[in-house]
Coordinates of C-alpha atoms in Angstrom, one line a residue:
Chain A
X1 CA 69.9 17.9 40.7
X2 CA 68.5 21.2 39.5
X3 CA 68.5 21.6 35.7
X4 CA 71.1 24.4 35.8
X5 CA 73.4 21.9 37.5
X6 CA 72.9 19.4 34.7
X7 CA 74.0 22.1 32.2
X8 CA 76.9 23.2 34.4
X9 CA 78.1 19.7 34.9
X10 CA 77.7 19.0 31.2
X11 CA 75.7 15.8 31.7
X12 CA 73.8 14.2 28.8
X13 CA 70.6 15.8 30.1
X14 CA 72.3 19.2 30.3
X15 CA 73.5 18.8 26.8
X16 CA 70.0 18.0 25.6
X17 CA 68.6 21.2 27.2
X18 CA 71.2 23.5 25.5
X19 CA 71.0 21.5 22.3
X20 CA 67.3 22.0 22.0
X21 CA 67.6 25.7 22.6
X22 CA 70.3 26.0 20.0
X23 CA 68.2 24.0 17.5
X24 CA 65.1 26.1 18.1
X25 CA 67.0 29.3 17.5
X26 CA 68.7 28.0 14.4
X27 CA 65.5 26.7 13.0
X28 CA 63.9 30.2 13.6
X29 CA 66.8 31.9 11.9
X30 CA 66.6 29.5 8.9
X31 CA 62.8 30.1 8.6
X32 CA 63.3 33.9 8.7
X33 CA 66.1 33.7 6.0
X34 CA 64.0 31.4 3.8
X35 CA 61.2 34.0 3.9
X36 CA 63.7 36.7 2.9
X37 CA 64.9 34.5 0.0
X38 CA 61.5 33.7 -1.5
X39 CA 60.4 37.3 -1.2
X40 CA 63.1 39.9 -1.9
X41 CA 65.7 37.3 -3.0
X42 CA 63.5 35.9 -5.7
X43 CA 62.9 39.3 -7.4
X44 CA 65.9 39.0 -9.9
X45 CA 64.5 35.7 -11.1
X46 CA 61.0 37.0 -11.4
X47 CA 62.2 40.0 -13.5
X48 CA 64.4 37.7 -15.5
X49 CA 61.5 35.3 -16.3
X50 CA 59.0 38.1 -16.9
X51 CA 60.9 40.8 -18.8
X52 CA 57.7 42.7 -19.4
X53 CA 57.5 43.5 -15.7
X54 CA 60.2 46.2 -16.0
X55 CA 58.0 48.4 -18.0
X56 CA 55.0 48.3 -15.7
X57 CA 54.4 51.6 -13.9
X58 CA 52.4 52.6 -10.9
X59 CA 51.6 56.2 -11.6
X60 CA 54.9 57.7 -12.8
X61 CA 57.0 55.2 -10.9
X62 CA 58.3 51.9 -12.4
X63 CA 57.2 49.0 -10.3
X64 CA 60.8 47.8 -9.6
X65 CA 61.6 51.2 -8.0
X66 CA 58.5 51.0 -5.9
X67 CA 59.1 47.4 -4.7
X68 CA 62.8 47.6 -4.1
X69 CA 63.3 51.3 -3.4
X70 CA 60.3 51.7 -1.0
X71 CA 58.5 48.6 0.1
X72 CA 61.5 46.4 0.8
X73 CA 62.6 48.4 3.9
X74 CA 59.5 48.3 6.0
X75 CA 59.2 44.6 5.1
X76 CA 62.8 44.0 6.4
X77 CA 61.8 45.8 9.6
X78 CA 58.7 43.6 10.0
X79 CA 60.8 40.4 9.5
X80 CA 63.3 41.6 12.1
X81 CA 60.6 42.5 14.6
X82 CA 58.9 39.1 14.2
X83 CA 62.3 37.3 14.6
X84 CA 63.1 39.1 17.9
X85 CA 59.7 38.4 19.4
X86 CA 60.1 34.7 18.7
X87 CA 63.8 34.4 19.7
X88 CA 63.0 36.0 23.0
X89 CA 60.1 33.6 23.5
X90 CA 62.5 30.7 23.0
X91 CA 64.9 32.1 25.5
X92 CA 62.2 32.8 28.0
X93 CA 61.0 29.2 27.7
X94 CA 64.6 28.0 28.3
X95 CA 64.9 30.3 31.4
X96 CA 61.7 28.9 32.8
X97 CA 62.8 25.4 32.2
X98 CA 66.1 26.1 34.0
X99 CA 64.4 27.6 37.0
X100 CA 62.0 24.7 37.6
X101 CA 63.5 22.5 40.3
X102 CA 62.8 18.9 39.8
X103 CA 60.7 17.2 42.4
Chain B
X1 CA 80.0 76.3 -8.7
X2 CA 80.2 78.9 -5.9
X3 CA 82.6 77.7 -3.3
X4 CA 81.3 79.6 -0.2
X5 CA 78.4 77.3 0.9
X6 CA 80.6 74.2 0.6
X7 CA 83.4 75.7 2.7
X8 CA 81.1 77.0 5.4
X9 CA 79.4 73.6 5.6
X10 CA 82.7 71.7 5.8
X11 CA 84.0 74.0 8.5
X12 CA 80.8 73.7 10.5
X13 CA 80.8 69.9 10.3
X14 CA 84.5 69.7 11.2
X15 CA 84.1 72.0 14.2
X16 CA 81.0 70.2 15.5
X17 CA 82.7 66.8 15.1
X18 CA 85.8 67.9 17.0
X19 CA 83.8 69.7 19.7
X20 CA 81.6 66.6 20.3
X21 CA 84.7 64.4 20.4
X22 CA 86.3 66.7 22.9
X23 CA 83.1 66.6 25.0
X24 CA 83.1 62.8 24.9
X25 CA 86.8 62.9 25.9
X26 CA 85.9 63.8 29.4
X27 CA 84.6 60.3 29.9
X28 CA 87.3 58.3 28.2
X29 CA 90.0 57.1 30.6
X30 CA 90.5 53.3 30.6
X31 CA 91.4 51.0 27.7
X32 CA 87.9 49.6 27.9
X33 CA 86.5 53.1 27.3
X34 CA 88.7 53.4 24.2
X35 CA 87.8 50.0 22.8
X36 CA 84.2 49.4 23.6
X37 CA 83.0 52.5 25.5
X38 CA 83.0 50.3 28.6
X39 CA 79.9 48.5 27.2
X40 CA 77.5 51.0 28.6
X41 CA 75.8 52.3 25.4
X42 CA 72.0 51.9 25.3
X43 CA 70.2 50.6 22.1
X44 CA 69.0 54.0 20.9
X45 CA 72.3 55.7 21.1
X46 CA 74.1 52.6 19.8
X47 CA 71.8 52.2 16.8
X48 CA 72.2 55.9 15.9
X49 CA 76.0 55.4 16.2
X50 CA 76.0 52.2 14.1
X51 CA 73.9 53.9 11.4
X52 CA 76.0 57.0 11.4
X53 CA 79.1 55.0 11.0
X54 CA 77.6 52.7 8.3
X55 CA 76.2 55.3 6.0
X56 CA 79.3 56.1 4.1
X57 CA 80.2 58.1 1.0
X58 CA 78.9 55.2 -1.0
X59 CA 75.4 55.6 0.5
X60 CA 75.3 59.4 0.6
X61 CA 76.8 60.1 -2.9
X62 CA 77.4 56.8 -4.7
X63 CA 73.9 55.2 -4.7
X64 CA 72.1 58.3 -6.2
X65 CA 74.8 58.6 -8.9
X66 CA 74.6 54.9 -9.8
X67 CA 70.8 55.0 -9.9
X68 CA 71.1 57.9 -12.4
X69 CA 73.6 56.1 -14.6
X70 CA 72.5 52.5 -14.5
X71 CA 68.9 52.5 -13.1
X72 CA 67.0 50.1 -10.9
X73 CA 69.6 47.3 -10.6
X74 CA 71.6 49.6 -8.5
X75 CA 68.8 49.6 -5.9
X76 CA 70.3 46.3 -4.8
X77 CA 73.2 48.1 -3.1
X78 CA 71.0 50.0 -0.5
X79 CA 68.6 47.1 -0.2
X80 CA 71.5 44.6 0.4
X81 CA 73.2 47.0 2.8
X82 CA 70.0 47.1 4.8
X83 CA 69.1 43.4 4.5
X84 CA 72.6 42.6 5.8
X85 CA 71.4 43.7 9.2
X86 CA 68.5 41.3 9.1
X87 CA 70.9 38.5 8.4
X88 CA 73.3 39.7 11.1
X89 CA 70.3 39.9 13.5
X90 CA 69.1 36.3 13.0
X91 CA 72.5 34.6 12.8
X92 CA 75.0 36.5 14.9
X93 CA 73.9 39.6 16.9
X94 CA 73.1 38.2 20.3
X95 CA 75.6 35.3 20.3
X96 CA 78.4 37.6 19.2
X97 CA 77.7 40.0 22.0
X98 CA 77.4 37.1 24.5
X99 CA 80.8 35.7 23.4
X100 CA 82.3 38.5 25.4
X101 CA 85.0 39.2 22.9
X102 CA 86.2 42.7 21.9
X103 CA 86.9 42.2 18.2
X104 CA 86.6 39.5 15.5
X105 CA 90.1 38.1 16.2
X106 CA 89.1 37.9 19.9
X107 CA 86.0 35.9 19.0
X108 CA 88.0 33.5 16.8
X109 CA 90.5 32.9 19.5
X110 CA 87.9 32.4 22.2
X111 CA 86.0 29.9 20.0
X112 CA 88.9 27.9 18.7
X113 CA 91.7 28.6 21.2
X114 CA 94.2 29.1 18.4
X115 CA 96.6 32.0 17.9
X116 CA 97.1 31.1 14.2
X117 CA 93.4 31.7 13.5
X118 CA 93.6 34.9 15.6
X119 CA 96.5 36.3 13.5
X120 CA 94.7 35.4 10.2
X121 CA 91.6 37.2 11.4
X122 CA 93.7 40.3 12.4
X123 CA 95.2 40.4 9.0
X124 CA 91.8 40.2 7.4
X125 CA 90.4 42.9 9.6
X126 CA 93.2 45.2 8.6
X127 CA 92.8 44.3 4.9
X128 CA 89.0 44.8 4.8
X129 CA 89.4 48.0 6.9
X130 CA 91.9 49.5 4.5
X131 CA 89.9 48.4 1.4
X132 CA 86.9 50.2 2.8
X133 CA 88.9 53.3 4.0
X134 CA 90.4 53.8 0.5
X135 CA 87.2 54.9 -1.2
X136 CA 86.3 57.1 1.7
X137 CA 89.5 59.1 1.3
X138 CA 89.2 59.1 -2.5
X139 CA 85.5 60.3 -2.2
X140 CA 86.5 63.1 0.1
X141 CA 89.0 64.3 -2.4
X142 CA 86.4 64.3 -5.2
X143 CA 83.8 66.0 -3.0
X144 CA 86.1 68.8 -1.9
X145 CA 87.5 69.5 -5.4
X146 CA 83.9 69.5 -6.9
X147 CA 82.4 71.6 -4.1
X148 CA 85.1 74.1 -3.3
X149 CA 87.7 73.7 -6.0
X150 CA 91.2 72.8 -4.7
X151 CA 93.3 69.8 -5.5
X152 CA 92.1 66.2 -5.0
X153 CA 94.5 65.4 -2.2
X154 CA 93.3 68.2 0.0
X155 CA 90.0 66.4 0.9
X156 CA 91.8 63.2 1.7
X157 CA 94.2 65.1 4.0
X158 CA 91.5 67.0 5.8
X159 CA 89.4 63.9 6.5
X160 CA 92.5 62.0 7.6
X161 CA 93.6 64.7 10.0
X162 CA 90.2 65.1 11.6
X163 CA 89.7 61.4 12.0
X164 CA 93.1 61.0 13.6
X165 CA 92.5 63.8 16.0
X166 CA 89.2 62.4 17.1
X167 CA 90.1 58.7 17.3
X168 CA 93.5 59.1 19.0
X169 CA 92.0 61.6 21.5
X170 CA 88.9 59.8 22.7
X171 CA 88.6 56.3 21.2
X172 CA 85.2 54.6 21.2
X173 CA 83.6 56.4 24.0
X174 CA 84.0 59.9 22.5
X175 CA 83.4 58.6 18.9
X176 CA 80.0 57.0 19.8
X177 CA 78.5 60.4 20.5
X178 CA 80.0 61.8 17.3
X179 CA 78.7 59.0 15.2
X180 CA 75.2 59.2 16.6
X181 CA 75.1 62.9 15.9
X182 CA 76.3 62.3 12.4
X183 CA 73.5 59.9 11.5
X184 CA 70.9 62.6 12.2
X185 CA 73.1 65.2 10.4
X186 CA 73.3 63.0 7.3
X187 CA 69.6 62.2 7.4
X188 CA 68.7 65.9 7.6
X189 CA 71.3 66.9 5.0
X190 CA 69.8 64.4 2.5
X191 CA 66.1 64.6 3.4
X192 CA 65.5 68.4 3.5
X193 CA 67.0 69.1 0.0
X194 CA 65.2 66.1 -1.4
X195 CA 61.9 67.4 -0.1
X196 CA 62.5 70.9 -1.4
X197 CA 63.6 69.6 -4.8
X198 CA 60.5 67.4 -5.1
X199 CA 58.4 70.6 -4.4
X200 CA 60.4 72.4 -7.2
X201 CA 59.7 69.4 -9.5
X202 CA 55.9 69.6 -8.7
X203 CA 56.0 73.4 -9.3
X204 CA 57.6 72.8 -12.7
X205 CA 54.6 70.8 -13.7
X206 CA 56.1 67.3 -13.1
X207 CA 58.3 67.1 -16.2
X208 CA 59.2 63.6 -17.3
X209 CA 62.7 62.3 -18.0
X210 CA 64.6 64.6 -20.3
X211 CA 64.6 63.4 -23.9
X212 CA 67.8 61.4 -24.6
X213 CA 70.5 63.9 -25.4
X214 CA 72.8 62.0 -27.7
X215 CA 74.1 58.6 -27.0
X216 CA 75.9 59.6 -23.8
X217 CA 72.6 59.3 -22.0
X218 CA 71.2 55.8 -21.3
X219 CA 67.9 56.6 -22.8
X220 CA 66.3 53.2 -22.6
X221 CA 63.6 53.6 -20.0
X222 CA 62.9 49.9 -19.8
X223 CA 66.5 49.0 -19.0
X224 CA 66.5 51.8 -16.5
X225 CA 63.5 50.3 -14.7
X226 CA 64.8 46.8 -14.6
X227 CA 66.3 45.6 -11.3
X228 CA 68.7 43.3 -13.2
X229 CA 72.2 44.1 -14.4
X230 CA 72.3 44.1 -18.2
X231 CA 73.5 41.1 -20.2
X232 CA 71.0 38.2 -19.7
X233 CA 72.6 35.4 -17.7
X234 CA 75.6 37.5 -16.9
X235 CA 73.3 40.2 -15.5
X236 CA 71.5 37.6 -13.4
X237 CA 74.9 36.4 -12.0
X238 CA 76.0 39.9 -11.3
X239 CA 72.8 40.8 -9.5
X240 CA 72.8 37.6 -7.3
X241 CA 76.5 38.0 -6.5
X242 CA 75.9 41.5 -5.3
X243 CA 73.0 40.3 -3.2
X244 CA 75.1 37.6 -1.6
X245 CA 78.0 40.0 -0.9
X246 CA 75.9 42.6 0.7
X247 CA 73.5 40.3 2.6
X248 CA 76.3 38.3 4.1
X249 CA 79.1 40.8 4.1
X250 CA 77.6 43.2 6.7
X251 CA 78.2 40.7 9.6
X252 CA 81.9 40.6 8.7
X253 CA 82.6 44.3 8.5
X254 CA 85.1 45.1 11.3
X255 CA 83.6 48.5 12.1
X256 CA 80.1 47.2 12.4
X257 CA 81.0 44.2 14.5
X258 CA 83.0 46.1 17.0
X259 CA 79.9 48.2 17.8
X260 CA 78.0 45.1 18.9
X261 CA 80.4 44.6 21.8
X262 CA 79.4 48.0 23.2
X263 CA 75.9 46.7 24.0
X264 CA 75.2 45.7 27.6
X265 CA 73.8 42.3 26.7
X266 CA 72.4 40.0 24.0
X267 CA 68.9 41.3 24.2
X268 CA 70.1 44.9 23.8
X269 CA 72.2 43.7 20.8
X270 CA 69.0 42.5 19.1
X271 CA 67.1 45.7 19.9
X272 CA 70.0 47.7 18.6
X273 CA 69.9 45.8 15.3
X274 CA 66.2 46.3 14.8
X275 CA 66.6 50.1 15.4
X276 CA 69.5 50.1 12.9
X277 CA 67.2 48.5 10.3
X278 CA 64.6 51.3 10.9
X279 CA 67.2 54.1 10.7
X280 CA 69.1 53.0 7.6
X281 CA 66.0 51.8 5.8
X282 CA 64.5 55.2 6.2
X283 CA 67.7 56.9 5.0
X284 CA 67.9 54.6 1.9
X285 CA 64.4 55.7 0.7
X286 CA 65.9 59.1 -0.1
X287 CA 68.7 58.5 -2.7
X288 CA 66.3 57.2 -5.4
X289 CA 64.7 60.7 -5.3
X290 CA 68.0 62.2 -6.4
X291 CA 68.5 59.5 -9.0
X292 CA 65.1 60.1 -10.6
X293 CA 65.2 63.9 -10.4
X294 CA 68.7 63.7 -11.9
X295 CA 67.3 61.9 -14.9
X296 CA 65.0 64.9 -15.4
X297 CA 67.3 67.8 -14.6
X298 CA 70.9 66.6 -14.9
X299 CA 71.0 63.8 -17.6
X300 CA 74.5 65.0 -18.7
X301 CA 75.9 63.9 -15.3
X302 CA 75.0 60.3 -16.1
X303 CA 78.1 60.0 -18.3
X304 CA 80.4 62.4 -16.5
X305 CA 81.2 61.1 -13.1
X306 CA 77.8 60.6 -11.4
X307 CA 79.3 60.6 -7.9
X308 CA 78.8 64.3 -7.9
X309 CA 75.0 64.1 -8.7
X310 CA 73.9 64.7 -5.1
X311 CA 76.2 67.7 -4.7
X312 CA 75.3 69.4 -8.0
X313 CA 71.5 68.7 -8.3
X314 CA 70.4 71.4 -5.8
X315 CA 72.4 74.1 -7.6
X316 CA 71.1 72.9 -11.0
X317 CA 67.4 72.9 -10.0
X318 CA 67.3 75.9 -7.7
X319 CA 69.2 79.2 -8.2
X320 CA 70.0 81.9 -5.7
X321 CA 70.2 81.7 -2.0
X322 CA 68.0 78.6 -1.8
X323 CA 70.2 76.6 -4.0
X324 CA 73.3 77.7 -2.1
X325 CA 71.8 76.7 1.3
X326 CA 70.8 73.3 0.0
X327 CA 74.2 72.8 -1.7
X328 CA 75.9 73.6 1.6
X329 CA 73.7 71.0 3.3
X330 CA 74.5 68.2 1.0
X331 CA 78.3 69.1 1.0
X332 CA 78.2 69.1 4.8
X333 CA 76.3 65.8 4.9
X334 CA 78.8 64.2 2.4
X335 CA 81.7 65.3 4.5
X336 CA 80.0 63.9 7.6
X337 CA 79.7 60.6 5.8
X338 CA 83.4 60.5 5.1
X339 CA 84.3 61.4 8.7
X340 CA 82.0 59.0 10.4
X341 CA 82.8 55.9 8.3
X342 CA 86.5 56.6 8.3
X343 CA 86.5 57.1 12.1
X344 CA 84.6 53.8 12.7
X345 CA 87.0 51.9 10.4
X346 CA 90.0 53.5 12.0
X347 CA 88.9 52.5 15.4
X348 CA 88.3 48.9 14.3
X349 CA 91.7 48.6 12.6
X350 CA 93.4 50.5 15.4
X351 CA 91.9 48.2 18.0
X352 CA 93.2 45.1 16.2
X353 CA 96.7 46.7 15.5
X354 CA 97.1 47.8 19.1
X355 CA 96.1 44.4 20.5
X356 CA 98.2 42.3 18.1
X357 CA 101.1 44.5 17.2
X358 CA 101.6 47.6 19.4
X359 CA 101.0 46.2 22.9
X360 CA 103.1 43.1 22.4
X361 CA 106.4 43.2 24.2
X362 CA 109.2 44.5 21.9
X363 CA 112.8 44.3 23.2
X364 CA 111.6 44.0 26.7
X365 CA 109.3 47.1 26.6
X366 CA 105.7 47.3 25.8
X367 CA 103.4 50.2 25.2
X368 CA 100.4 50.8 27.5
X369 CA 96.9 50.0 26.2
X370 CA 95.9 53.6 25.4
X371 CA 99.3 54.5 23.8
X372 CA 99.2 51.3 21.7
X373 CA 95.7 52.2 20.6
X374 CA 96.9 55.6 19.5
X375 CA 99.8 54.2 17.6
X376 CA 97.5 51.7 15.9
X377 CA 95.1 54.6 14.9
X378 CA 98.0 56.5 13.2
X379 CA 99.0 53.4 11.1
X380 CA 95.3 52.6 10.4
X381 CA 94.7 56.1 8.9
X382 CA 98.0 56.9 7.2
X383 CA 98.4 53.8 5.1
X384 CA 95.0 54.0 3.1
X385 CA 95.3 57.8 3.0
X386 CA 98.6 57.5 1.2
X387 CA 97.2 54.8 -1.2
X388 CA 94.3 57.1 -1.9
X389 CA 96.7 59.8 -3.2
X390 CA 97.9 57.5 -5.9
X391 CA 94.7 57.3 -7.9
X392 CA 92.5 54.5 -9.2
X393 CA 89.3 55.4 -11.2
X394 CA 87.1 52.7 -9.9
X395 CA 83.8 54.2 -8.5
X396 CA 83.3 54.6 -4.7
X397 CA 80.5 52.1 -4.6
X398 CA 82.4 49.4 -6.5
X399 CA 85.4 49.4 -4.1
X400 CA 83.0 49.3 -1.1
X401 CA 81.2 46.4 -2.9
X402 CA 84.6 44.5 -3.0
X403 CA 85.2 45.1 0.7
X404 CA 81.8 43.5 1.3
X405 CA 82.7 40.6 -0.9
X406 CA 85.9 39.9 1.1
X407 CA 84.1 40.2 4.4
X408 CA 81.3 37.8 3.2
X409 CA 83.9 35.3 1.9
X410 CA 85.9 35.2 5.2
X411 CA 84.2 36.3 8.4
X412 CA 80.7 35.2 7.4
X413 CA 81.6 31.5 7.2
X414 CA 83.7 31.8 10.3
X415 CA 80.9 33.4 12.3
X416 CA 78.2 31.1 11.0
X417 CA 80.0 27.9 11.7
X418 CA 81.6 29.2 14.9
X419 CA 78.3 30.1 16.4
X420 CA 76.0 27.3 15.1
X421 CA 78.2 24.3 14.6
X422 CA 80.2 22.5 17.3
X423 CA 82.3 20.7 14.7
X424 CA 84.4 23.7 13.5
X425 CA 88.2 23.0 14.0
X426 CA 91.2 25.2 13.8
X427 CA 92.4 23.6 10.6
X428 CA 89.0 24.0 9.0
X429 CA 88.7 27.7 10.0
X430 CA 92.2 28.5 8.7
X431 CA 91.6 26.6 5.4
X432 CA 88.3 28.4 4.8
X433 CA 89.6 31.8 5.7
X434 CA 92.5 31.4 3.4
X435 CA 90.4 30.1 0.5
X436 CA 87.8 32.9 0.9
X437 CA 90.3 35.6 1.6
X438 CA 92.7 34.7 -1.3
X439 CA 89.9 34.1 -3.8
X440 CA 87.9 37.3 -3.1
X441 CA 91.0 39.4 -2.3
X442 CA 92.8 38.5 -5.6
X443 CA 89.5 39.2 -7.5
X444 CA 89.3 42.6 -5.8
X445 CA 92.9 43.5 -6.6
X446 CA 92.5 42.4 -10.3
X447 CA 89.3 44.5 -10.6
X448 CA 90.9 47.6 -9.0
X449 CA 94.1 47.5 -11.0
X450 CA 93.4 45.9 -14.4
X451 CA 91.2 46.9 -17.4
X452 CA 87.7 45.6 -17.6
X453 CA 86.2 43.5 -20.3
X454 CA 82.8 41.8 -20.9
X455 CA 83.9 38.1 -20.7
X456 CA 82.6 35.7 -18.1
X457 CA 86.0 35.6 -16.3
X458 CA 85.9 39.4 -15.8
X459 CA 82.3 39.1 -14.6
X460 CA 83.2 36.4 -12.1
X461 CA 86.1 38.6 -10.8
X462 CA 84.1 41.8 -10.6
X463 CA 81.6 40.3 -8.3
X464 CA 83.3 37.3 -6.7
X465 CA 80.9 36.6 -3.8
X466 CA 78.6 34.1 -5.5
X467 CA 81.4 31.6 -5.9
X468 CA 83.9 32.6 -3.1
X469 CA 81.4 32.5 -0.2
X470 CA 80.1 28.9 -0.9
X471 CA 83.6 27.8 -1.6
X472 CA 85.0 29.1 1.7
X473 CA 82.0 27.6 3.6
X474 CA 82.5 24.2 1.9
X475 CA 86.3 24.2 2.6
X476 CA 85.7 25.1 6.2
X477 CA 83.2 22.3 6.7
X478 CA 85.1 19.6 4.8
X479 CA 88.5 20.3 6.5
X480 CA 86.8 20.5 9.9
X481 CA 85.2 17.1 9.3
X482 CA 88.6 15.6 8.2
X483 CA 90.2 16.9 11.4
X484 CA 87.2 16.1 13.6
X485 CA 89.4 14.8 16.5
X486 CA 91.0 18.3 17.0
X487 CA 87.7 20.1 17.8
X488 CA 88.3 22.2 20.9
X489 CA 87.3 20.6 24.2
X490 CA 85.6 23.7 25.7
X491 CA 83.1 24.0 22.8
X492 CA 80.1 22.9 24.9
X493 CA 80.7 25.5 27.5
X494 CA 81.2 28.1 24.8
X495 CA 77.9 27.2 23.2
X496 CA 76.2 27.7 26.5
X497 CA 77.7 31.1 26.7
X498 CA 76.7 32.1 23.2
X499 CA 73.1 30.9 23.2
X500 CA 71.7 31.1 26.7
X501 CA 70.1 34.3 28.0
X502 CA 72.3 36.2 30.5
X503 CA 69.4 36.2 33.0
X504 CA 69.9 32.5 33.7
X505 CA 72.7 31.9 36.1
X506 CA 74.8 29.3 34.4
X507 CA 78.5 28.5 34.3
X508 CA 79.7 30.2 31.1
X509 CA 83.4 29.3 31.3

């Protein structure tokens, strides 16, 4: 039986195929969100622990304004772009697997 | 302030909006056109439309004013509103589109096969939509009365009427074009004056922050540069609660979610989200310029209603014709912000009302899809507009923040578990939605209608997300586990539909 048939008939093997795609995608999402948490998400703690950081300036601009107000946006875009590339790679691998006919 | 530039700008924006809506009307015929633009909107157009709809009065006026008054901890609003799209991208964008549902209640019903969950979701969509519409109408009143004089209710009325005309006439298909146009309008209207004002500041010899004028002005430079709310542990809690509400709330906003169904497929939904991140990220780099320049040129505004900072700064820094033109631009942009966000919310609420209320048979008769949608739109706009006339003096960004908190405490857990966990049951979903909805909703009502104090209880109510989101998730999981046997039978087929690429020909139920 072709692998698509396994998925359509909801056999144990079919369940494994879909389950592994689901796990790959979820794991990728968790990794991306973990990266978001330890970078942007950790800033309040960093500024809480190091109160002196608030008075550091780069030129006329306080460092918090620079990091949050400027640098965070391109960083979010990069994270999103990386995620999309990897998520589509996972899906392409799944599609390839489905299209192979077992011999 | 001279009223002429403001009036000209508001008339221009209104005429352009109605004209574009009328142009789009030529393509709107079926119910599918009205609800989801027949799912034929490409990523670029859709991303502009989502961004146009998302950048509300809170973004255009509120952020700059908050930055002036409170400083860097308010940067979390725009950062969170942007990061919310990254969270949405990695957890829900493609599966939500592939679910094939029109609205959040549709998704809940398709996933769990329960009309009780569907009804609860409909109630929540209407509640969140109204909570979010309220500050838009209030802000419109403030803007109009500050820019052109005239009573507060006039602005609410004008916005309400224009939104109603556009939405009832053309629905989603015609509004998509309008929203896309309004993103670029708002960007121009904020960017050009900011650039000119920066040049003026350079020409003035780069003056520093004005010396603290009395104790009305928060003169402490360090506090102003600190990305933490004041008050030690309380500040840390407030900051993290805001982060949780905005990061997780975006995916549960009805007017955002409804746009994802207009994508042709899951891949396009992801691309749309990436473009949205680029567009709104770029936009949010601008309000800090107003906040910082306001500290130099308009410190007196910090105490006296800072929502008008963006509107007044050009006139304060630049006299003559230049100042008038720039003032006209920001007034027009602010008005576009009210129109686009209110239209998007009105469509989302109208869609739900028409499906769940107005097209149900009543005494043997039922309204057609398009008529039902129009009836829904009228109710969706009129109710919050009336509430906006009775006043509340909570700032625009605060009310919007509460709408995010309710969305994060209800739809976020439902979407997360519904998409990634087979074990979700009807009872679990209902219990979680009620816990999160009641918890955050009561907190929102208490914050809006009672006096504020500095105690921990007040702090917990003012930003409920940090406790209400985990609580709702926990209740949803625990009750689902306790009612494990009632998990819907079609869940495997549904997971195939949510997670497999459309290009693979599989049975998706």
